[in-house]
Short mmCIF file of the C-alpha atoms (twelve columns), coordinates in Angstrom:
data_MODEL
# 
_entry.id   MODEL 
# 
loop_
_atom_site.group_PDB 
_atom_site.id 
_atom_site.type_symbol 
_atom_site.label_atom_id 
_atom_site.label_alt_id 
_atom_site.label_comp_id 
_atom_site.label_asym_id 
_atom_site.label_seq_id 
_atom_site.Cartn_x 
_atom_site.Cartn_y 
_atom_site.Cartn_z 
_atom_site.pdbx_PDB_model_num 
ATOM 1   C CA . MET A 1   -15.826 -8.585  -9.309  1 
ATOM 2   C CA . GLN A 2   -16.109 -7.085  -13.138 1 
ATOM 3   C CA . LEU A 3   -19.117 -4.833  -13.943 1 
ATOM 4   C CA . LYS A 4   -21.359 -5.989  -16.296 1 
ATOM 5   C CA . LEU A 5   -22.897 -3.073  -18.087 1 
ATOM 6   C CA . THR A 6   -25.457 -4.834  -19.753 1 
ATOM 7   C CA . ASP A 7   -26.931 -5.706  -16.017 1 
ATOM 8   C CA . SER A 8   -26.984 -2.067  -15.130 1 
ATOM 9   C CA . LYS A 9   -30.538 -0.628  -14.694 1 
ATOM 10  C CA . LEU A 10  -29.357 2.775   -15.472 1 
ATOM 11  C CA . PRO A 11  -29.661 4.440   -18.799 1 
ATOM 12  C CA . PHE A 12  -26.296 5.360   -20.433 1 
ATOM 13  C CA . ALA A 13  -24.591 3.096   -17.975 1 
ATOM 14  C CA . PRO A 14  -20.964 3.038   -19.789 1 
ATOM 15  C CA . LEU A 15  -20.936 6.980   -19.851 1 
ATOM 16  C CA . LEU A 16  -22.095 7.026   -16.225 1 
ATOM 17  C CA . LEU A 17  -19.320 4.529   -15.282 1 
ATOM 18  C CA . ILE A 18  -16.851 6.973   -16.614 1 
ATOM 19  C CA . ALA A 19  -18.680 10.242  -14.991 1 
ATOM 20  C CA . PRO A 20  -17.200 10.214  -11.825 1 
ATOM 21  C CA . PHE A 21  -13.184 10.235  -13.265 1 
ATOM 22  C CA . PHE A 22  -14.715 12.916  -15.518 1 
ATOM 23  C CA . LEU A 23  -16.144 14.928  -12.817 1 
ATOM 24  C CA . TRP A 24  -13.143 14.808  -10.560 1 
ATOM 25  C CA . GLY A 25  -10.696 15.433  -13.095 1 
ATOM 26  C CA . THR A 26  -12.779 18.518  -14.386 1 
ATOM 27  C CA . ALA A 27  -13.337 19.730  -10.906 1 
ATOM 28  C CA . MET A 28  -9.543  20.015  -10.364 1 
ATOM 29  C CA . VAL A 29  -9.619  22.219  -13.780 1 
ATOM 30  C CA . ALA A 30  -12.454 24.343  -12.388 1 
ATOM 31  C CA . MET A 31  -10.911 24.920  -8.924  1 
ATOM 32  C CA . LYS A 32  -7.498  25.866  -10.390 1 
ATOM 33  C CA . GLY A 33  -9.656  28.602  -12.534 1 
ATOM 34  C CA . VAL A 34  -11.008 30.120  -9.564  1 
ATOM 35  C CA . MET A 35  -7.857  30.039  -7.302  1 
ATOM 36  C CA . PRO A 36  -6.364  33.562  -8.383  1 
ATOM 37  C CA . HIS A 37  -9.691  35.089  -6.840  1 
ATOM 38  C CA . THR A 38  -9.710  33.353  -3.625  1 
ATOM 39  C CA . THR A 39  -7.840  31.300  -0.997  1 
ATOM 40  C CA . PRO A 40  -6.906  27.687  -0.838  1 
ATOM 41  C CA . LEU A 41  -8.372  26.743  2.278   1 
ATOM 42  C CA . PHE A 42  -11.738 28.441  1.525   1 
ATOM 43  C CA . VAL A 43  -12.093 26.502  -1.515  1 
ATOM 44  C CA . ALA A 44  -11.262 23.412  0.330   1 
ATOM 45  C CA . PHE A 45  -14.091 24.108  2.675   1 
ATOM 46  C CA . VAL A 46  -16.673 25.052  0.020   1 
ATOM 47  C CA . ARG A 47  -16.118 21.751  -1.727  1 
ATOM 48  C CA . LEU A 48  -16.662 19.644  1.215   1 
ATOM 49  C CA . VAL A 49  -19.342 20.834  3.596   1 
ATOM 50  C CA . PRO A 50  -22.067 21.715  0.957   1 
ATOM 51  C CA . ALA A 51  -21.288 18.266  -0.529  1 
ATOM 52  C CA . GLY A 52  -21.445 16.463  2.755   1 
ATOM 53  C CA . VAL A 53  -25.008 17.819  3.177   1 
ATOM 54  C CA . LEU A 54  -26.004 16.593  -0.159  1 
ATOM 55  C CA . VAL A 55  -24.464 13.243  0.377   1 
ATOM 56  C CA . LEU A 56  -26.339 12.901  3.664   1 
ATOM 57  C CA . LEU A 57  -29.762 13.988  2.566   1 
ATOM 58  C CA . ALA A 58  -29.177 11.506  -0.229  1 
ATOM 59  C CA . ALA A 59  -28.351 8.897   2.251   1 
ATOM 60  C CA . ALA A 60  -31.845 9.680   4.214   1 
ATOM 61  C CA . PHE A 61  -33.277 9.282   1.020   1 
ATOM 62  C CA . MET A 62  -32.117 5.872   0.468   1 
ATOM 63  C CA . GLY A 63  -32.842 4.973   4.069   1 
ATOM 64  C CA . LYS A 64  -29.263 4.477   5.057   1 
ATOM 65  C CA . PRO A 65  -29.181 4.280   9.174   1 
ATOM 66  C CA . GLN A 66  -27.143 7.160   10.872  1 
ATOM 67  C CA . PRO A 67  -24.172 6.239   13.218  1 
ATOM 68  C CA . GLN A 68  -24.691 4.719   16.510  1 
ATOM 69  C CA . GLY A 69  -22.103 4.713   19.242  1 
ATOM 70  C CA . TRP A 70  -19.136 6.496   20.283  1 
ATOM 71  C CA . LYS A 71  -16.899 3.934   18.213  1 
ATOM 72  C CA . ALA A 72  -18.525 4.824   14.868  1 
ATOM 73  C CA . TRP A 73  -18.326 8.702   15.639  1 
ATOM 74  C CA . LEU A 74  -14.484 8.081   16.453  1 
ATOM 75  C CA . TRP A 75  -13.458 6.344   13.441  1 
ATOM 76  C CA . ILE A 76  -15.622 8.823   11.148  1 
ATOM 77  C CA . SER A 77  -13.738 11.700  13.048  1 
ATOM 78  C CA . LEU A 78  -10.499 10.104  12.293  1 
ATOM 79  C CA . PHE A 79  -11.557 9.437   8.852   1 
ATOM 80  C CA . ALA A 80  -12.425 13.459  8.468   1 
ATOM 81  C CA . LEU A 81  -9.453  14.386  9.836   1 
ATOM 82  C CA . VAL A 82  -6.937  12.470  7.255   1 
ATOM 83  C CA . ASP A 83  -9.294  11.855  4.183   1 
ATOM 84  C CA . ALA A 84  -10.906 15.478  4.464   1 
ATOM 85  C CA . THR A 85  -9.215  18.042  6.332   1 
ATOM 86  C CA . LEU A 86  -5.553  17.015  5.438   1 
ATOM 87  C CA . PHE A 87  -6.446  15.665  1.860   1 
ATOM 88  C CA . GLN A 88  -8.351  18.484  0.634   1 
ATOM 89  C CA . GLY A 89  -5.985  21.027  2.962   1 
ATOM 90  C CA . PHE A 90  -2.972  19.924  0.810   1 
ATOM 91  C CA . LEU A 91  -4.785  19.533  -2.303  1 
ATOM 92  C CA . ALA A 92  -6.052  23.219  -2.201  1 
ATOM 93  C CA . GLU A 93  -2.963  24.398  -1.160  1 
ATOM 94  C CA . GLY A 94  -0.771  22.431  -3.803  1 
ATOM 95  C CA . LEU A 95  -3.160  23.373  -6.576  1 
ATOM 96  C CA . ALA A 96  -2.485  26.971  -5.963  1 
ATOM 97  C CA . ARG A 97  1.121   26.304  -6.824  1 
ATOM 98  C CA . THR A 98  0.892   23.874  -9.585  1 
ATOM 99  C CA . GLY A 99  -1.269  22.905  -12.626 1 
ATOM 100 C CA . ALA A 100 -4.680  20.896  -12.308 1 
ATOM 101 C CA . GLY A 101 -3.376  18.210  -14.508 1 
ATOM 102 C CA . LEU A 102 0.046   17.846  -13.092 1 
ATOM 103 C CA . GLY A 103 -1.772  17.984  -9.499  1 
ATOM 104 C CA . SER A 104 -4.191  15.435  -10.469 1 
ATOM 105 C CA . VAL A 105 -1.537  13.058  -11.741 1 
ATOM 106 C CA . MET A 106 0.194   13.373  -8.153  1 
ATOM 107 C CA . ILE A 107 -3.136  12.798  -6.286  1 
ATOM 108 C CA . ASP A 108 -4.077  9.818   -8.194  1 
ATOM 109 C CA . SER A 109 -0.558  8.293   -7.604  1 
ATOM 110 C CA . GLN A 110 -2.437  7.143   -4.255  1 
ATOM 111 C CA . PRO A 111 -2.825  3.456   -5.302  1 
ATOM 112 C CA . LEU A 112 0.945   3.018   -5.113  1 
ATOM 113 C CA . ALA A 113 0.686   4.134   -1.439  1 
ATOM 114 C CA . VAL A 114 -2.148  1.944   -0.831  1 
ATOM 115 C CA . ALA A 115 -0.426  -1.077  -1.906  1 
ATOM 116 C CA . ILE A 116 2.376   -0.661  0.258   1 
ATOM 117 C CA . LEU A 117 0.123   0.240   3.446   1 
ATOM 118 C CA . CYS A 118 -1.836  -3.018  2.585   1 
ATOM 119 C CA . LEU A 119 1.302   -4.950  2.403   1 
ATOM 120 C CA . TRP A 120 2.574   -3.579  5.811   1 
ATOM 121 C CA . LEU A 121 -0.603  -3.795  7.735   1 
ATOM 122 C CA . PHE A 122 -2.749  -6.567  5.938   1 
ATOM 123 C CA . GLN A 123 0.201   -8.710  4.535   1 
ATOM 124 C CA . GLU A 124 -1.437  -8.343  1.198   1 
ATOM 125 C CA . LYS A 125 0.619   -9.502  -1.738  1 
ATOM 126 C CA . ILE A 126 1.890   -7.205  -4.284  1 
ATOM 127 C CA . GLY A 127 3.073   -9.536  -6.903  1 
ATOM 128 C CA . PHE A 128 5.284   -9.043  -9.837  1 
ATOM 129 C CA . TRP A 129 3.020   -6.494  -11.695 1 
ATOM 130 C CA . GLY A 130 2.580   -4.648  -8.339  1 
ATOM 131 C CA . TRP A 131 6.270   -4.398  -7.683  1 
ATOM 132 C CA . LEU A 132 6.847   -3.348  -11.396 1 
ATOM 133 C CA . GLY A 133 4.014   -0.794  -11.187 1 
ATOM 134 C CA . LEU A 134 5.735   0.710   -7.814  1 
ATOM 135 C CA . VAL A 135 9.016   0.832   -9.448  1 
ATOM 136 C CA . ILE A 136 7.618   2.747   -12.430 1 
ATOM 137 C CA . GLY A 137 5.425   4.862   -10.372 1 
ATOM 138 C CA . VAL A 138 8.338   6.106   -8.183  1 
ATOM 139 C CA . ALA A 139 10.222  6.895   -11.436 1 
ATOM 140 C CA . GLY A 140 7.193   8.730   -12.770 1 
ATOM 141 C CA . ILE A 141 6.526   10.607  -9.439  1 
ATOM 142 C CA . SER A 142 10.305  11.709  -9.446  1 
ATOM 143 C CA . LEU A 143 10.175  13.156  -12.841 1 
ATOM 144 C CA . ILE A 144 7.426   15.175  -12.050 1 
ATOM 145 C CA . GLY A 145 8.094   16.277  -8.458  1 
ATOM 146 C CA . LEU A 146 11.458  16.822  -8.320  1 
ATOM 147 C CA . PRO A 147 13.373  20.022  -10.045 1 
ATOM 148 C CA . ASP A 148 14.537  19.727  -13.440 1 
ATOM 149 C CA . GLY A 149 17.808  20.730  -11.928 1 
ATOM 150 C CA . TRP A 150 17.988  17.838  -9.862  1 
ATOM 151 C CA . ILE A 151 17.308  15.640  -12.537 1 
ATOM 152 C CA . LEU A 152 19.428  17.132  -15.209 1 
ATOM 153 C CA . GLY A 153 21.987  17.334  -12.481 1 
ATOM 154 C CA . LEU A 154 22.308  13.407  -12.514 1 
ATOM 155 C CA . LEU A 155 24.020  13.884  -15.916 1 
ATOM 156 C CA . HIS A 156 26.195  16.595  -14.699 1 
ATOM 157 C CA . PRO A 157 26.577  16.681  -11.150 1 
ATOM 158 C CA . GLU A 158 29.026  19.564  -10.807 1 
ATOM 159 C CA . ASN A 159 26.337  21.766  -12.426 1 
ATOM 160 C CA . ALA A 160 23.691  21.158  -9.835  1 
ATOM 161 C CA . PRO A 161 23.348  23.291  -7.125  1 
ATOM 162 C CA . VAL A 162 21.659  21.403  -4.143  1 
ATOM 163 C CA . SER A 163 20.433  24.644  -2.360  1 
ATOM 164 C CA . ALA A 164 18.820  25.921  -5.186  1 
ATOM 165 C CA . GLY A 165 17.015  22.538  -6.033  1 
ATOM 166 C CA . ILE A 166 15.597  22.367  -2.444  1 
ATOM 167 C CA . GLU A 167 14.346  25.840  -2.636  1 
ATOM 168 C CA . GLN A 168 12.732  25.529  -5.996  1 
ATOM 169 C CA . LEU A 169 11.351  22.043  -4.707  1 
ATOM 170 C CA . PHE A 170 9.415   23.614  -1.567  1 
ATOM 171 C CA . GLN A 171 8.326   26.607  -3.864  1 
ATOM 172 C CA . GLY A 172 6.349   24.347  -6.068  1 
ATOM 173 C CA . GLY A 173 3.340   22.388  -5.392  1 
ATOM 174 C CA . GLU A 174 4.141   18.880  -6.186  1 
ATOM 175 C CA . TRP A 175 5.324   18.176  -2.786  1 
ATOM 176 C CA . LEU A 176 1.901   19.017  -1.194  1 
ATOM 177 C CA . MET A 177 -0.022  16.865  -3.706  1 
ATOM 178 C CA . LEU A 178 1.882   14.124  -2.794  1 
ATOM 179 C CA . LEU A 179 1.107   14.758  0.808   1 
ATOM 180 C CA . ALA A 180 -2.463  14.971  -0.225  1 
ATOM 181 C CA . ALA A 181 -2.217  11.750  -2.241  1 
ATOM 182 C CA . LEU A 182 -0.457  10.083  1.109   1 
ATOM 183 C CA . SER A 183 -3.495  11.290  3.334   1 
ATOM 184 C CA . MET A 184 -6.078  9.849   0.865   1 
ATOM 185 C CA . ALA A 185 -4.189  6.637   0.685   1 
ATOM 186 C CA . VAL A 186 -4.400  6.299   4.585   1 
ATOM 187 C CA . GLY A 187 -8.052  7.404   4.308   1 
ATOM 188 C CA . THR A 188 -8.523  4.628   2.039   1 
ATOM 189 C CA . VAL A 189 -7.042  2.005   4.216   1 
ATOM 190 C CA . LEU A 190 -9.112  3.592   7.168   1 
ATOM 191 C CA . VAL A 191 -12.272 2.779   5.261   1 
ATOM 192 C CA . ARG A 192 -12.077 -1.034  6.280   1 
ATOM 193 C CA . TRP A 193 -12.454 0.144   9.869   1 
ATOM 194 C CA . VAL A 194 -15.026 2.701   9.265   1 
ATOM 195 C CA . CYS A 195 -17.379 0.724   7.493   1 
ATOM 196 C CA . ARG A 196 -17.742 -1.811  10.463  1 
ATOM 197 C CA . TYR A 197 -19.457 0.760   12.390  1 
ATOM 198 C CA . VAL A 198 -21.121 3.035   10.009  1 
ATOM 199 C CA . ASP A 199 -22.624 2.927   6.409   1 
ATOM 200 C CA . PRO A 200 -20.043 3.976   3.676   1 
ATOM 201 C CA . VAL A 201 -22.254 6.419   2.127   1 
ATOM 202 C CA . VAL A 202 -23.387 8.047   5.337   1 
ATOM 203 C CA . ALA A 203 -19.630 7.896   6.720   1 
ATOM 204 C CA . THR A 204 -18.785 9.909   3.402   1 
ATOM 205 C CA . GLY A 205 -21.193 12.707  4.061   1 
ATOM 206 C CA . TRP A 206 -20.295 12.982  7.767   1 
ATOM 207 C CA . HIS A 207 -16.749 12.993  6.994   1 
ATOM 208 C CA . MET A 208 -16.953 15.625  4.383   1 
ATOM 209 C CA . ILE A 209 -18.886 18.047  6.948   1 
ATOM 210 C CA . LEU A 210 -16.729 17.125  10.171  1 
ATOM 211 C CA . GLY A 211 -13.490 17.531  7.843   1 
ATOM 212 C CA . GLY A 212 -14.656 20.710  6.404   1 
ATOM 213 C CA . LEU A 213 -15.318 22.819  9.455   1 
ATOM 214 C CA . PRO A 214 -11.412 22.748  10.671  1 
ATOM 215 C CA . LEU A 215 -10.437 24.150  7.294   1 
ATOM 216 C CA . LEU A 216 -13.127 26.857  7.589   1 
ATOM 217 C CA . ALA A 217 -11.598 27.752  11.188  1 
ATOM 218 C CA . ILE A 218 -8.157  27.811  9.872   1 
ATOM 219 C CA . SER A 219 -9.146  29.927  6.604   1 
ATOM 220 C CA . ALA A 220 -10.847 32.549  9.046   1 
ATOM 221 C CA . ALA A 221 -7.701  32.950  11.117  1 
ATOM 222 C CA . THR A 222 -5.125  32.754  8.464   1 
ATOM 223 C CA . GLU A 223 -6.535  34.074  5.156   1 
ATOM 224 C CA . SER A 224 -8.514  37.036  4.188   1 
ATOM 225 C CA . GLU A 225 -10.903 38.335  1.412   1 
ATOM 226 C CA . GLN A 226 -11.832 34.541  0.752   1 
ATOM 227 C CA . PHE A 227 -14.962 35.330  -1.326  1 
ATOM 228 C CA . VAL A 228 -14.671 39.134  -2.130  1 
ATOM 229 C CA . ASN A 229 -12.977 39.105  -5.520  1 
ATOM 230 C CA . ILE A 230 -14.892 35.817  -6.749  1 
ATOM 231 C CA . ASP A 231 -17.008 36.771  -9.716  1 
ATOM 232 C CA . PHE A 232 -20.031 34.893  -11.186 1 
ATOM 233 C CA . SER A 233 -18.080 32.332  -12.961 1 
ATOM 234 C CA . GLY A 234 -15.929 31.799  -10.081 1 
ATOM 235 C CA . TRP A 235 -18.976 30.794  -8.000  1 
ATOM 236 C CA . MET A 236 -20.151 28.612  -10.894 1 
ATOM 237 C CA . ALA A 237 -16.657 26.813  -10.897 1 
ATOM 238 C CA . LEU A 238 -16.919 26.352  -7.190  1 
ATOM 239 C CA . GLY A 239 -20.440 25.102  -7.401  1 
ATOM 240 C CA . TYR A 240 -19.376 22.657  -9.916  1 
ATOM 241 C CA . SER A 241 -16.605 21.430  -8.049  1 
ATOM 242 C CA . THR A 242 -19.125 20.881  -4.951  1 
ATOM 243 C CA . VAL A 243 -22.029 19.645  -6.611  1 
ATOM 244 C CA . PHE A 244 -20.671 17.652  -9.742  1 
ATOM 245 C CA . GLY A 245 -17.067 17.110  -8.807  1 
ATOM 246 C CA . SER A 246 -18.166 15.773  -4.831  1 
ATOM 247 C CA . ALA A 247 -21.479 15.087  -4.403  1 
ATOM 248 C CA . ILE A 248 -22.763 13.586  -7.711  1 
ATOM 249 C CA . ALA A 249 -19.236 11.952  -8.548  1 
ATOM 250 C CA . TYR A 250 -19.088 10.155  -4.982  1 
ATOM 251 C CA . GLY A 251 -22.849 9.420   -5.445  1 
ATOM 252 C CA . LEU A 252 -22.110 7.499   -8.740  1 
ATOM 253 C CA . PHE A 253 -18.784 5.941   -7.434  1 
ATOM 254 C CA . PHE A 254 -20.903 4.281   -4.502  1 
ATOM 255 C CA . TYR A 255 -23.488 3.275   -6.763  1 
ATOM 256 C CA . PHE A 256 -21.283 1.374   -8.980  1 
ATOM 257 C CA . ALA A 257 -19.330 0.142   -6.233  1 
ATOM 258 C CA . SER A 258 -22.275 -1.306  -4.430  1 
ATOM 259 C CA . SER A 259 -23.183 -2.989  -7.696  1 
ATOM 260 C CA . GLY A 260 -20.075 -5.155  -7.579  1 
ATOM 261 C CA . SER A 261 -17.875 -3.185  -9.852  1 
ATOM 262 C CA . LEU A 262 -15.100 -2.148  -7.615  1 
ATOM 263 C CA . THR A 263 -12.281 -3.688  -9.791  1 
ATOM 264 C CA . SER A 264 -13.603 -1.985  -12.759 1 
ATOM 265 C CA . LEU A 265 -13.811 1.275   -11.010 1 
ATOM 266 C CA . SER A 266 -10.437 0.969   -10.129 1 
ATOM 267 C CA . SER A 267 -9.017  0.297   -13.302 1 
ATOM 268 C CA . LEU A 268 -10.751 3.497   -14.409 1 
ATOM 269 C CA . THR A 269 -8.532  5.577   -11.902 1 
ATOM 270 C CA . PHE A 270 -6.004  6.662   -14.653 1 
ATOM 271 C CA . LEU A 271 -8.912  8.409   -16.640 1 
ATOM 272 C CA . THR A 272 -8.865  11.298  -13.885 1 
ATOM 273 C CA . PRO A 273 -5.781  12.576  -14.312 1 
ATOM 274 C CA . VAL A 274 -6.024  12.201  -18.256 1 
ATOM 275 C CA . PHE A 275 -9.311  14.275  -18.124 1 
ATOM 276 C CA . ALA A 276 -7.702  16.889  -15.879 1 
ATOM 277 C CA . LEU A 277 -4.643  17.228  -18.274 1 
ATOM 278 C CA . VAL A 278 -6.784  17.583  -21.424 1 
ATOM 279 C CA . PHE A 279 -8.968  20.078  -20.042 1 
ATOM 280 C CA . GLY A 280 -6.130  22.067  -18.274 1 
ATOM 281 C CA . ASN A 281 -4.507  22.339  -21.503 1 
ATOM 282 C CA . LEU A 282 -7.641  23.391  -23.304 1 
ATOM 283 C CA . LEU A 283 -9.308  25.810  -20.763 1 
ATOM 284 C CA . LEU A 284 -6.237  27.122  -18.793 1 
ATOM 285 C CA . GLY A 285 -3.457  26.661  -21.174 1 
ATOM 286 C CA . GLU A 286 -1.355  24.464  -19.075 1 
ATOM 287 C CA . VAL A 287 1.643   22.680  -20.907 1 
ATOM 288 C CA . LEU A 288 4.039   20.199  -19.545 1 
ATOM 289 C CA . ASN A 289 7.557   19.986  -20.117 1 
ATOM 290 C CA . PRO A 290 9.474   17.015  -21.546 1 
ATOM 291 C CA . LEU A 291 10.607  15.744  -18.195 1 
ATOM 292 C CA . GLN A 292 6.779   16.203  -16.692 1 
ATOM 293 C CA . SER A 293 5.413   14.613  -19.690 1 
ATOM 294 C CA . MET A 294 7.374   11.388  -19.372 1 
ATOM 295 C CA . GLY A 295 6.476   11.508  -15.568 1 
ATOM 296 C CA . VAL A 296 3.158   11.508  -16.393 1 
ATOM 297 C CA . GLY A 297 3.316   8.730   -18.931 1 
ATOM 298 C CA . LEU A 298 5.220   6.534   -16.391 1 
ATOM 299 C CA . THR A 299 2.598   7.504   -13.764 1 
ATOM 300 C CA . LEU A 300 -0.254  6.530   -15.511 1 
ATOM 301 C CA . VAL A 301 1.306   3.129   -16.489 1 
ATOM 302 C CA . SER A 302 2.132   2.724   -13.026 1 
ATOM 303 C CA . ILE A 303 -1.404  3.247   -11.618 1 
ATOM 304 C CA . TYR A 304 -3.003  0.830   -14.118 1 
ATOM 305 C CA . LEU A 305 -0.383  -1.847  -13.297 1 
ATOM 306 C CA . ILE A 306 -1.079  -1.303  -9.531  1 
ATOM 307 C CA . ASN A 307 -4.928  -1.446  -10.124 1 
ATOM 308 C CA . GLN A 308 -4.922  -4.400  -12.468 1 
ATOM 309 C CA . ARG A 309 -2.250  -6.509  -10.752 1 
ATOM 310 C CA . ASP A 310 -4.579  -9.385  -9.697  1 
ATOM 311 C CA . THR A 311 -5.989  -9.465  -13.187 1 
ATOM 312 C CA . LEU A 312 -2.626  -9.521  -14.968 1 
ATOM 313 C CA . GLY A 313 -1.422  -12.198 -12.668 1 
ATOM 314 C CA . ASP A 314 -4.394  -14.208 -13.179 1 
ATOM 315 C CA . LYS A 315 -3.801  -13.892 -16.923 1 
ATOM 316 C CA . LEU A 316 -0.094  -14.512 -16.683 1 
ATOM 317 C CA . ARG A 317 -0.973  -17.828 -15.016 1 
ATOM 318 C CA . LYS A 318 -3.595  -19.163 -17.234 1 
ATOM 319 C CA . VAL A 319 -1.234  -18.586 -20.108 1 
ATOM 320 C CA . ARG A 320 1.520   -20.554 -18.000 1 
ATOM 321 C CA . HIS A 321 -1.059  -23.193 -17.184 1 
ATOM 322 C CA . GLY A 322 -2.029  -23.700 -20.795 1 
ATOM 323 C CA . GLU A 323 1.381   -23.879 -21.835 1 
ATOM 324 C CA . ALA A 324 2.096   -26.620 -19.130 1 
ATOM 325 C CA . SER A 325 -0.873  -28.711 -20.066 1 
ATOM 326 C CA . ALA A 326 -0.095  -28.434 -23.517 1 
ATOM 327 C CA . GLU A 327 3.221   -29.856 -22.761 1 
ATOM 328 C CA . VAL A 328 1.972   -32.540 -20.676 1 
ATOM 329 C CA . GLU A 329 -0.959  -33.596 -23.167 1 
ATOM 330 C CA . THR A 330 2.050   -33.942 -26.028 1 
ATOM 331 C CA . ALA A 331 4.258   -35.865 -23.648 1 
ATOM 332 C CA . GLY A 332 1.188   -38.083 -22.971 1 
ATOM 333 C CA . LEU A 333 0.520   -38.591 -26.492 1 
ATOM 334 C CA . LEU A 334 4.271   -39.897 -27.084 1 
ATOM 335 C CA . GLU A 335 4.170   -42.057 -24.296 1 
ATOM 336 C CA . SER A 336 0.779   -43.613 -25.445 1 
ATOM 337 C CA . SER A 337 1.737   -44.121 -28.972 1 
ATOM 338 C CA . ASP A 338 2.955   -47.493 -30.151 1 
ATOM 339 C CA . LEU A 339 6.635   -46.998 -31.736 1 
ATOM 340 C CA . ASN A 340 6.626   -50.313 -33.371 1 
ATOM 341 C CA . SER A 341 8.698   -50.891 -36.215 1 
ATOM 342 C CA . VAL A 342 6.890   -50.475 -39.665 1 
ATOM 343 C CA . GLU A 343 7.689   -52.512 -42.661 1 
ATOM 344 C CA . LEU A 344 7.753   -50.553 -45.897 1 
ATOM 345 C CA . PRO A 345 7.308   -52.525 -49.101 1 
ATOM 346 C CA . VAL A 346 9.887   -51.844 -51.596 1 
ATOM 347 C CA . GLN A 347 9.885   -52.732 -55.264 1 
ATOM 348 C CA . LEU A 348 13.200  -53.253 -57.054 1 
ATOM 349 C CA . ARG A 349 13.291  -52.733 -60.659 1 
ATOM 350 C CA . VAL A 350 16.198  -54.460 -62.350 1 
ATOM 351 C CA . SER A 351 17.287  -52.425 -65.301 1 
ATOM 352 C CA . GLU A 352 16.861  -53.720 -68.567 1 
ATOM 353 C CA . LEU A 353 20.509  -52.675 -69.548 1 
ATOM 354 C CA . GLU A 354 21.773  -55.221 -67.152 1 
ATOM 355 C CA . SER A 355 23.432  -58.248 -68.589 1 
ATOM 356 C CA . GLU A 356 21.861  -61.499 -68.058 1 
ATOM 357 C CA . VAL A 357 23.727  -64.013 -65.971 1 
# 
């Protein structure tokens, strides 16, 4: 299913197609900018619950049916726990300890985990390009998430203290971002069962609300001065993350997905960390070290290969099929040719200098 932008009724359809990934990437930068003035779990709550209310209002305006039966609410609750509470909780805690761009790369590595889960649960084929993407992705995430001392210690093992590396690993936020990516991957797989009982847009709204309430409770119990130090620009950043980074971004995403453009959307996943990296550098002055830059590049390549593995496999098969067809056609032409002997007339001229016999 490829999106045909010319068939879309929305104005500026190409820009709107990219908008969700732009909004998600810049929302990471906005959240990171307000983190020093608030607490992580409060930010996660603010981003979820108001956005869930907006999504449900939009669903009601579109005439979407509300969940019916205990099975629908059970799957929504499970979806909310994994894809909202755990995902946003790990994301906010990790974002407080790492950069917006780097964190976004870790979060958007979740297609790697989705591919493995689908292989295990649904026996979906990964294929050559998928496995290549997984290998490259593991290498990229290792360069991003592992302490530099561990990686450099591979060249000089005697100068790599393990204890210092472990402490450095858990002080950073990369491992929390990886847990967030795994939570998002499990939530992506759960959607298959959730959509059997409830409309996906309605499920998205309710799972934001139900998943945000535990974060509010945990924030109230463990955090303090959540909003005392937030200034006007901080509330604007939170508002941007909530309205644009959650409600509007998800609304556009589901609109294009329902229009038969899921494959196109998947191929654009890598744009989210690109936007986060660019605006994180411009607005927050975030700079990656050489190993992290190399890891980001490998991870983006792996995301593309994972998302486009079917398309790349089809193109490869077409190329092979075309070569095989050309060989068969050539062989057929040779077999059908009449390889009869050909008589060539040759004129012999006797030199005038020869003596007459």
